[in-house]
Coordinates of N, CA and C in Angstrom, one line a residue:
M1 N -40.7 7.0 -39.2 CA -39.3 7.1 -39.1 C -38.8 6.7 -37.7
P2 N -37.9 5.8 -37.6 CA -37.4 5.4 -36.3 C -36.7 6.5 -35.6
E3 N -36.9 6.5 -34.3 CA -36.2 7.6 -33.5 C -34.7 7.2 -33.4
Q4 N -33.9 8.3 -33.6 CA -32.4 8.0 -33.5 C -32.0 8.0 -32.0
T5 N -31.2 7.1 -31.7 CA -30.7 7.0 -30.3 C -29.2 7.2 -30.4
D6 N -28.6 7.9 -29.5 CA -27.2 8.1 -29.5 C -26.6 6.8 -28.9
P7 N -25.4 6.4 -29.5 CA -24.8 5.2 -29.0 C -24.3 5.5 -27.5
P8 N -24.4 4.4 -26.7 CA -23.9 4.7 -25.3 C -22.5 5.2 -25.3
S9 N -22.2 6.2 -24.5 CA -20.9 6.7 -24.4 C -20.1 5.7 -23.5
S10 N -18.8 5.7 -23.8 CA -17.9 4.8 -22.9 C -17.8 5.5 -21.6
P11 N -17.6 4.7 -20.5 CA -17.5 5.3 -19.2 C -16.2 6.1 -19.1
G12 N -16.3 7.1 -18.3 CA -15.1 8.0 -18.1 C -14.1 7.3 -17.1
P13 N -13.0 8.0 -16.9 CA -11.9 7.4 -16.1 C -12.4 7.1 -14.6
L14 N -13.3 8.0 -14.1 CA -13.8 7.9 -12.8 C -14.7 6.7 -12.7
D15 N -15.6 6.5 -13.6 CA -16.5 5.4 -13.6 C -15.7 4.1 -13.8
Q16 N -14.7 4.1 -14.6 CA -13.9 2.8 -14.8 C -13.2 2.5 -13.5
T17 N -12.7 3.5 -12.9 CA -11.9 3.3 -11.6 C -12.9 2.8 -10.5
L18 N -14.1 3.4 -10.4 CA -15.0 2.9 -9.4 C -15.5 1.5 -9.6
A19 N -15.7 1.1 -10.9 CA -16.0 -0.3 -11.2 C -14.9 -1.2 -10.9
A20 N -13.7 -0.9 -11.1 CA -12.6 -1.7 -10.8 C -12.4 -1.8 -9.3
L21 N -12.6 -0.7 -8.6 CA -12.5 -0.7 -7.1 C -13.6 -1.6 -6.5
A22 N -14.8 -1.6 -7.1 CA -15.9 -2.4 -6.5 C -15.6 -3.9 -6.6
T23 N -14.8 -4.3 -7.5 CA -14.4 -5.7 -7.6 C -13.1 -5.9 -6.7
A24 N -12.1 -5.1 -6.8 CA -10.8 -5.3 -6.2 C -10.9 -5.0 -4.7
C25 N -11.6 -4.0 -4.3 CA -11.7 -3.5 -2.9 C -13.1 -3.2 -2.5
P26 N -14.0 -4.2 -2.5 CA -15.4 -3.9 -2.1 C -15.5 -3.3 -0.7
G27 N -16.2 -2.2 -0.6 CA -16.4 -1.6 0.7 C -15.3 -0.5 1.0
L28 N -14.4 -0.2 0.1 CA -13.5 0.8 0.3 C -14.2 2.1 0.6
R29 N -13.8 2.8 1.6 CA -14.5 4.1 2.0 C -13.5 5.1 2.4
Q30 N -13.9 6.4 2.3 CA -13.1 7.5 2.7 C -13.4 7.8 4.2
V31 N -12.4 7.8 5.0 CA -12.7 8.0 6.5 C -12.1 9.4 7.0
D32 N -11.3 10.1 6.2 CA -10.9 11.4 6.6 C -10.5 12.2 5.3
P33 N -11.0 13.4 5.1 CA -12.1 13.9 5.8 C -13.4 13.2 5.5
H34 N -14.2 13.0 6.5 CA -15.4 12.2 6.4 C -16.6 13.1 6.3
T35 N -17.5 12.7 5.3 CA -18.8 13.3 5.1 C -19.8 12.2 5.1
I36 N -20.7 12.2 6.0 CA -21.7 11.2 6.1 C -22.5 11.1 4.8
G37 N -22.6 9.9 4.2 CA -23.4 9.6 3.0 C -22.7 10.0 1.7
A38 N -21.5 10.5 1.7 CA -20.8 11.0 0.5 C -20.4 9.7 -0.3
P39 N -20.6 9.7 -1.6 CA -20.1 8.6 -2.4 C -18.6 8.6 -2.5
L40 N -18.1 7.4 -2.8 CA -16.6 7.3 -2.9 C -16.1 8.2 -4.0
A41 N -16.9 8.4 -5.0 CA -16.4 9.3 -6.2 C -16.2 10.7 -5.7
D42 N -16.8 11.1 -4.6 CA -16.6 12.5 -4.1 C -15.4 12.5 -3.2
V43 N -14.2 12.5 -3.8 CA -12.9 12.5 -3.1 C -12.7 13.9 -2.5
R44 N -12.5 13.9 -1.1 CA -12.3 15.1 -0.4 C -10.9 15.1 0.2
L45 N -10.3 16.3 0.3 CA -9.0 16.4 0.9 C -9.0 17.4 2.1
T46 N -8.1 17.2 3.0 CA -8.0 18.1 4.1 C -7.3 19.4 3.6
P47 N -7.3 20.5 4.4 CA -6.5 21.6 3.9 C -5.0 21.3 3.6
Q48 N -4.5 20.3 4.2 CA -3.1 19.9 3.9 C -3.0 19.0 2.7
R49 N -4.1 18.8 2.0 CA -4.2 18.0 0.8 C -3.9 16.5 1.1
T50 N -4.5 16.0 2.2 CA -4.4 14.6 2.5 C -5.8 14.0 2.6
A51 N -5.8 12.7 2.5 CA -7.1 11.9 2.7 C -6.7 10.6 3.3
R52 N -7.7 9.9 3.9 CA -7.5 8.6 4.4 C -8.6 7.7 4.0
F53 N -8.3 6.5 3.5 CA -9.3 5.5 3.1 C -9.2 4.3 4.0
A54 N -10.2 3.5 4.1 CA -10.2 2.3 4.9 C -10.8 1.1 4.1
W55 N -10.2 0.0 4.3 CA -10.7 -1.2 3.6 C -10.1 -2.5 4.3
A56 N -10.9 -3.4 4.7 CA -10.6 -4.7 5.2 C -9.4 -4.6 6.3
G57 N -9.5 -3.7 7.2 CA -8.4 -3.6 8.2 C -7.2 -2.7 7.8
Y58 N -7.1 -2.4 6.5 CA -6.0 -1.5 6.1 C -6.5 -0.1 6.1
E59 N -5.6 0.8 6.3 CA -5.8 2.3 6.1 C -4.9 2.7 5.0
V60 N -5.4 3.5 4.1 CA -4.6 4.1 3.1 C -4.4 5.6 3.3
H61 N -3.2 6.1 3.4 CA -2.9 7.5 3.6 C -2.5 8.1 2.3
V62 N -3.3 9.1 1.9 CA -3.0 9.7 0.6 C -2.6 11.2 0.8
A63 N -1.5 11.6 0.1 CA -1.1 13.0 0.1 C -1.0 13.4 -1.3
V64 N -1.5 14.6 -1.6 CA -1.5 15.2 -2.9 C -0.6 16.4 -2.9
G65 N 0.3 16.5 -3.9 CA 1.3 17.6 -3.9 C 0.8 18.9 -4.5
H66 N 1.6 19.9 -4.6 CA 1.3 21.1 -5.2 C 1.3 21.0 -6.7
E67 N 0.7 22.0 -7.4 CA 0.8 22.0 -8.8 C 2.2 22.1 -9.2
D68 N 2.6 21.3 -10.2 CA 4.0 21.4 -10.7 C 4.1 20.9 -12.1
H69 N 5.2 21.2 -12.7 CA 5.5 20.7 -14.1 C 6.1 19.3 -14.0
L70 N 5.3 18.3 -14.0 CA 5.8 16.9 -13.8 C 6.0 16.2 -15.1
D71 N 5.7 16.8 -16.2 CA 5.9 16.1 -17.5 C 7.4 16.2 -17.9
R72 N 8.2 15.2 -17.5 CA 9.6 15.2 -17.8 C 10.0 14.8 -19.2
D73 N 9.0 14.3 -19.9 CA 9.2 13.9 -21.3 C 9.1 15.0 -22.3
D74 N 8.3 16.0 -22.0 CA 8.1 17.2 -22.8 C 8.5 18.4 -22.0
L75 N 9.8 18.8 -22.2 CA 10.3 19.9 -21.4 C 9.7 21.2 -21.7
D76 N 9.1 21.3 -22.9 CA 8.4 22.6 -23.3 C 7.0 22.7 -22.8
S77 N 6.5 21.6 -22.2 CA 5.1 21.6 -21.7 C 4.9 22.6 -20.6
T78 N 3.8 23.3 -20.7 CA 3.4 24.2 -19.6 C 2.3 23.6 -18.7
A79 N 1.9 22.4 -19.0 CA 0.8 21.7 -18.2 C 1.3 21.5 -16.8
L80 N 0.3 21.7 -15.9 CA 0.6 21.5 -14.5 C -0.1 20.2 -14.0
Y81 N 0.5 19.5 -13.1 CA -0.1 18.3 -12.6 C 0.1 18.2 -11.1
R82 N -0.4 17.3 -10.4 CA -0.2 17.1 -9.0 C 0.3 15.6 -8.8
E83 N 1.3 15.5 -8.0 CA 1.7 14.1 -7.6 C 0.8 13.6 -6.5
V84 N 0.4 12.3 -6.7 CA -0.4 11.7 -5.7 C 0.4 10.5 -5.1
R85 N 0.5 10.5 -3.8 CA 1.3 9.4 -3.1 C 0.4 8.8 -2.1
A86 N 0.4 7.4 -2.1 CA -0.5 6.7 -1.1 C 0.3 5.5 -0.6
H87 N 0.1 5.3 0.7 CA 0.7 4.1 1.3 C -0.3 3.5 2.3
A88 N -0.4 2.1 2.3 CA -1.3 1.4 3.2 C -0.6 1.1 4.5
T89 N -1.3 1.1 5.6 CA -0.8 0.6 6.9 C -1.8 -0.4 7.4
L90 N -1.3 -1.3 8.3 CA -2.1 -2.3 8.9 C -1.8 -2.3 10.4
L91 N -2.8 -2.1 11.3 CA -2.6 -2.2 12.7 C -2.3 -3.6 13.1
V92 N -1.3 -3.7 14.0 CA -0.8 -5.1 14.4 C -1.1 -5.1 15.9
P93 N -2.2 -5.6 16.4 CA -2.6 -5.6 17.8 C -1.9 -6.6 18.7
Q94 N -1.2 -7.6 18.1 CA -0.6 -8.7 18.9 C 0.8 -8.4 19.3
T95 N 1.3 -7.2 19.2 CA 2.7 -6.9 19.6 C 3.0 -7.1 21.0
V96 N 2.0 -7.0 21.9 CA 2.2 -7.2 23.3 C 2.7 -8.6 23.6
A97 N 2.3 -9.5 22.8 CA 2.6 -10.9 23.1 C 4.0 -11.3 22.6
A98 N 4.7 -10.4 22.0 CA 6.1 -10.6 21.5 C 7.1 -10.5 22.6
D99 N 7.9 -11.6 22.7 CA 8.9 -11.6 23.8 C 10.1 -10.8 23.3
G100 N 10.7 -10.0 24.2 CA 11.9 -9.3 23.8 C 13.2 -10.2 24.0
I101 N 14.3 -9.7 23.4 CA 15.5 -10.4 23.6 C 16.5 -9.4 24.2
G102 N 17.1 -9.8 25.3 CA 18.1 -9.0 25.9 C 17.6 -8.1 27.0
H103 N 18.5 -7.3 27.6 CA 18.1 -6.5 28.7 C 17.5 -5.2 28.3
I104 N 16.4 -4.8 29.0 CA 15.8 -3.5 29.0 C 15.5 -3.0 30.4
E105 N 15.4 -1.7 30.6 CA 15.0 -1.3 31.9 C 13.5 -1.6 32.2
W106 N 12.7 -1.2 31.2 CA 11.3 -1.6 31.3 C 10.7 -1.5 29.9
E107 N 9.6 -2.2 29.7 CA 9.0 -2.2 28.3 C 8.0 -1.0 28.3
M108 N 8.0 -0.4 27.1 CA 7.0 0.7 26.9 C 6.0 0.1 25.8
T109 N 4.8 0.5 25.9 CA 3.7 0.0 25.0 C 3.7 1.0 23.8
N110 N 3.6 0.4 22.6 CA 3.4 1.1 21.4 C 1.9 1.2 21.2
S111 N 1.3 2.3 21.3 CA -0.1 2.4 21.3 C -0.7 2.3 19.9
R112 N 0.1 2.4 18.9 CA -0.3 2.3 17.5 C 0.7 1.5 16.7
A113 N 0.9 0.2 17.0 CA 1.8 -0.6 16.2 C 1.3 -0.9 14.8
E114 N 1.9 -0.3 13.8 CA 1.5 -0.5 12.4 C 2.6 -1.1 11.6
M115 N 2.1 -1.8 10.5 CA 3.0 -2.2 9.5 C 2.8 -1.2 8.3
A116 N 3.8 -0.7 7.8 CA 3.7 0.3 6.6 C 4.1 -0.5 5.4
F117 N 3.5 -0.2 4.3 CA 3.8 -0.9 3.1 C 4.3 0.1 2.0
P118 N 4.9 -0.4 0.9 CA 5.5 0.5 -0.1 C 4.5 1.6 -0.6
T119 N 5.0 2.7 -0.9 CA 4.2 3.8 -1.4 C 4.0 3.7 -2.9
A120 N 2.7 4.0 -3.2 CA 2.3 4.0 -4.7 C 2.3 5.5 -5.1
C121 N 2.8 5.8 -6.2 CA 2.9 7.2 -6.7 C 2.2 7.3 -8.1
A122 N 1.6 8.4 -8.3 CA 0.9 8.6 -9.6 C 0.9 10.2 -9.9
V123 N 0.4 10.5 -11.0 CA 0.2 11.9 -11.4 C -1.2 12.2 -11.7
A124 N -1.8 13.3 -11.2 CA -3.2 13.6 -11.4 C -3.3 15.0 -12.0
V125 N -4.4 15.3 -12.6 CA -4.7 16.7 -13.1 C -4.7 17.6 -11.9
T126 N -4.5 18.9 -12.1 CA -4.5 19.8 -11.0 C -5.9 20.2 -10.5
D127 N -6.9 20.2 -11.3 CA -8.2 20.6 -10.9 C -8.9 19.5 -10.0
Q128 N -9.0 19.8 -8.7 CA -9.6 18.8 -7.8 C -11.0 18.5 -8.0
H129 N -11.7 19.3 -8.9 CA -13.1 19.0 -9.2 C -13.3 18.2 -10.5
D130 N -12.2 18.0 -11.1 CA -12.2 17.2 -12.4 C -12.3 15.7 -12.0
P131 N -13.2 15.0 -12.6 CA -13.4 13.5 -12.3 C -12.1 12.7 -12.4
R132 N -11.2 13.2 -13.3 CA -9.9 12.5 -13.5 C -9.1 12.6 -12.3
F133 N -9.2 13.7 -11.5 CA -8.4 13.9 -10.3 C -8.9 12.8 -9.3
A134 N -10.2 12.7 -9.1 CA -10.7 11.7 -8.1 C -10.3 10.3 -8.6
A135 N -10.4 10.0 -9.9 CA -10.0 8.7 -10.4 C -8.5 8.4 -10.1
A136 N -7.6 9.4 -10.2 CA -6.2 9.3 -9.9 C -6.0 9.0 -8.5
V137 N -6.7 9.7 -7.6 CA -6.5 9.5 -6.1 C -7.0 8.1 -5.8
L138 N -8.1 7.7 -6.3 CA -8.7 6.4 -5.9 C -7.8 5.3 -6.5
A139 N -7.3 5.4 -7.8 CA -6.5 4.4 -8.4 C -5.2 4.3 -7.7
T140 N -4.6 5.4 -7.1 CA -3.4 5.3 -6.4 C -3.6 4.7 -5.0
A141 N -4.7 4.9 -4.4 CA -5.1 4.2 -3.2 C -5.2 2.7 -3.4
A142 N -5.8 2.3 -4.5 CA -6.0 0.9 -4.9 C -4.6 0.3 -5.1
K143 N -3.7 1.0 -5.8 CA -2.4 0.5 -6.0 C -1.6 0.3 -4.7
A144 N -1.8 1.2 -3.7 CA -1.2 1.0 -2.4 C -1.7 -0.2 -1.7
L145 N -3.0 -0.5 -1.9 CA -3.6 -1.8 -1.3 C -3.0 -3.0 -2.1
A146 N -2.8 -2.9 -3.4 CA -2.2 -4.0 -4.1 C -0.8 -4.2 -3.6
Y147 N 0.0 -3.2 -3.4 CA 1.3 -3.3 -2.8 C 1.3 -4.0 -1.5
A148 N 0.3 -3.6 -0.6 CA 0.2 -4.2 0.7 C -0.1 -5.7 0.6
R149 N -0.9 -6.1 -0.4 CA -1.2 -7.6 -0.6 C 0.1 -8.3 -1.0
L150 N 0.8 -7.7 -1.9 CA 2.1 -8.3 -2.4 C 3.1 -8.4 -1.3
A151 N 3.2 -7.3 -0.5 CA 4.2 -7.3 0.6 C 3.8 -8.3 1.7
T152 N 2.5 -8.5 1.9 CA 2.1 -9.4 2.9 C 2.4 -10.8 2.5
E153 N 2.2 -11.1 1.2 CA 2.6 -12.5 0.7 C 4.1 -12.7 0.9
H154 N 4.9 -11.7 0.5 CA 6.3 -11.8 0.6 C 6.8 -11.9 2.1
A155 N 6.1 -11.2 3.0 CA 6.5 -11.3 4.4 C 6.1 -12.7 4.9
G156 N 5.0 -13.2 4.5 CA 4.7 -14.6 4.9 C 5.7 -15.6 4.5
A157 N 6.2 -15.5 3.3 CA 7.2 -16.4 2.8 C 8.5 -16.2 3.5
Q158 N 8.9 -14.9 3.7 CA 10.1 -14.6 4.5 C 10.1 -15.1 5.9
A159 N 8.9 -15.0 6.5 CA 8.7 -15.5 7.9 C 8.9 -17.0 8.0
E160 N 8.4 -17.7 7.0 CA 8.6 -19.2 6.9 C 10.1 -19.5 6.8
Q161 N 10.8 -18.8 5.9 CA 12.2 -19.0 5.7 C 13.0 -18.8 7.0
A162 N 12.6 -17.7 7.7 CA 13.3 -17.4 9.0 C 13.0 -18.5 10.0
A163 N 11.8 -19.0 10.1 CA 11.4 -20.1 11.0 C 12.2 -21.3 10.7
D164 N 12.4 -21.6 9.4 CA 13.3 -22.7 8.9 C 14.7 -22.6 9.5
E165 N 15.2 -21.4 9.4 CA 16.6 -21.2 9.8 C 16.8 -21.3 11.3
V166 N 15.7 -20.9 12.1 CA 15.8 -21.1 13.5 C 15.7 -22.6 13.9
R167 N 14.8 -23.3 13.2 CA 14.7 -24.7 13.4 C 16.0 -25.5 13.0
W168 N 16.5 -25.1 11.9 CA 17.8 -25.7 11.4 C 18.9 -25.5 12.4
E169 N 19.0 -24.3 12.9 CA 20.1 -24.0 13.9 C 19.9 -24.9 15.1
S170 N 18.7 -25.1 15.6 CA 18.5 -26.0 16.7 C 18.8 -27.5 16.4
E171 N 18.8 -27.9 15.1 CA 19.1 -29.2 14.7 C 20.6 -29.4 14.4
R172 N 21.4 -28.4 14.3 CA 22.8 -28.4 13.8 C 23.6 -29.3 14.8
P173 N 24.3 -30.3 14.2 CA 25.1 -31.2 15.1 C 26.3 -30.4 15.6
A174 N 26.8 -30.8 16.7 CA 28.0 -30.1 17.3 C 29.2 -30.3 16.4
G175 N 30.0 -29.3 16.2 CA 31.2 -29.4 15.4 C 31.0 -29.1 13.9
V176 N 29.7 -28.9 13.5 CA 29.5 -28.5 12.1 C 29.4 -27.0 12.0
S177 N 30.0 -26.4 11.1 CA 30.0 -25.0 10.9 C 28.6 -24.5 10.6
Q178 N 28.2 -23.4 11.3 CA 26.9 -22.8 11.1 C 26.7 -22.4 9.7
H179 N 27.7 -21.8 9.1 CA 27.6 -21.3 7.7 C 27.3 -22.4 6.8
K180 N 28.1 -23.5 6.9 CA 28.0 -24.6 6.0 C 26.7 -25.3 6.2
W181 N 26.3 -25.5 7.5 CA 25.0 -26.2 7.8 C 23.8 -25.4 7.2
L182 N 23.8 -24.1 7.4 CA 22.6 -23.4 6.8 C 22.7 -23.3 5.3
R183 N 23.9 -23.2 4.7 CA 24.0 -23.3 3.3 C 23.5 -24.6 2.7
D184 N 23.8 -25.7 3.3 CA 23.4 -27.0 2.9 C 21.8 -27.1 3.0
K185 N 21.3 -26.7 4.2 CA 19.9 -26.7 4.4 C 19.1 -25.9 3.4
R186 N 19.6 -24.7 3.1 CA 19.0 -23.8 2.1 C 19.0 -24.5 0.7
A187 N 20.1 -25.1 0.4 CA 20.2 -25.8 -0.9 C 19.2 -27.0 -1.0
Q188 N 19.0 -27.7 0.1 CA 18.0 -28.8 0.2 C 16.6 -28.2 0.0
R189 N 16.3 -27.1 0.7 CA 15.0 -26.5 0.6 C 14.7 -26.0 -0.8
D190 N 15.7 -25.4 -1.4 CA 15.5 -24.8 -2.8 C 15.4 -26.0 -3.8
A191 N 16.1 -27.1 -3.6 CA 15.9 -28.2 -4.5 C 14.6 -28.9 -4.4
A192 N 14.0 -28.8 -3.3 CA 12.7 -29.4 -3.1 C 11.5 -28.6 -3.7
T193 N 11.8 -27.3 -3.9 CA 10.7 -26.5 -4.5 C 10.8 -26.3 -6.0

């Protein structure tokens, strides 16, 4: 009689999240609170219910809320959840090279010049030892990194448009209205794309 084998079970939410993170954000690691050798699946929070992750120069700051009735669709629900909020930041070391415009008494150095990106929000189960909680925290951190990528692409396109406008202003013939000149130049650019 052949031995019965159980069909392989489908991966849980945490395993699915870790597999997706391995592809989307290889090398993502938790840096605060830090435990040497701890796997990414072992999400840890500070006493203030915060965590920090790092990947490819970005830092993701995660904050987990108190237990609350977050299910607004079912007003009779007594289930408690936790809100998870995450936003990515990117250190910008070249700010010293930026020239200022106008008068200042003296320049002060920003010791931690960062770009902040849009916040990602999600809902997690309340039990911090439940694998679904870790999956929600990691998935929200990944969403914050996705927002950072989108915002960076948008900022690049916006910077190109701003550079165009500066160049166009320097090319504007004397006696031509700035408003009309820029409107015509924008129309030419938009028609070319």
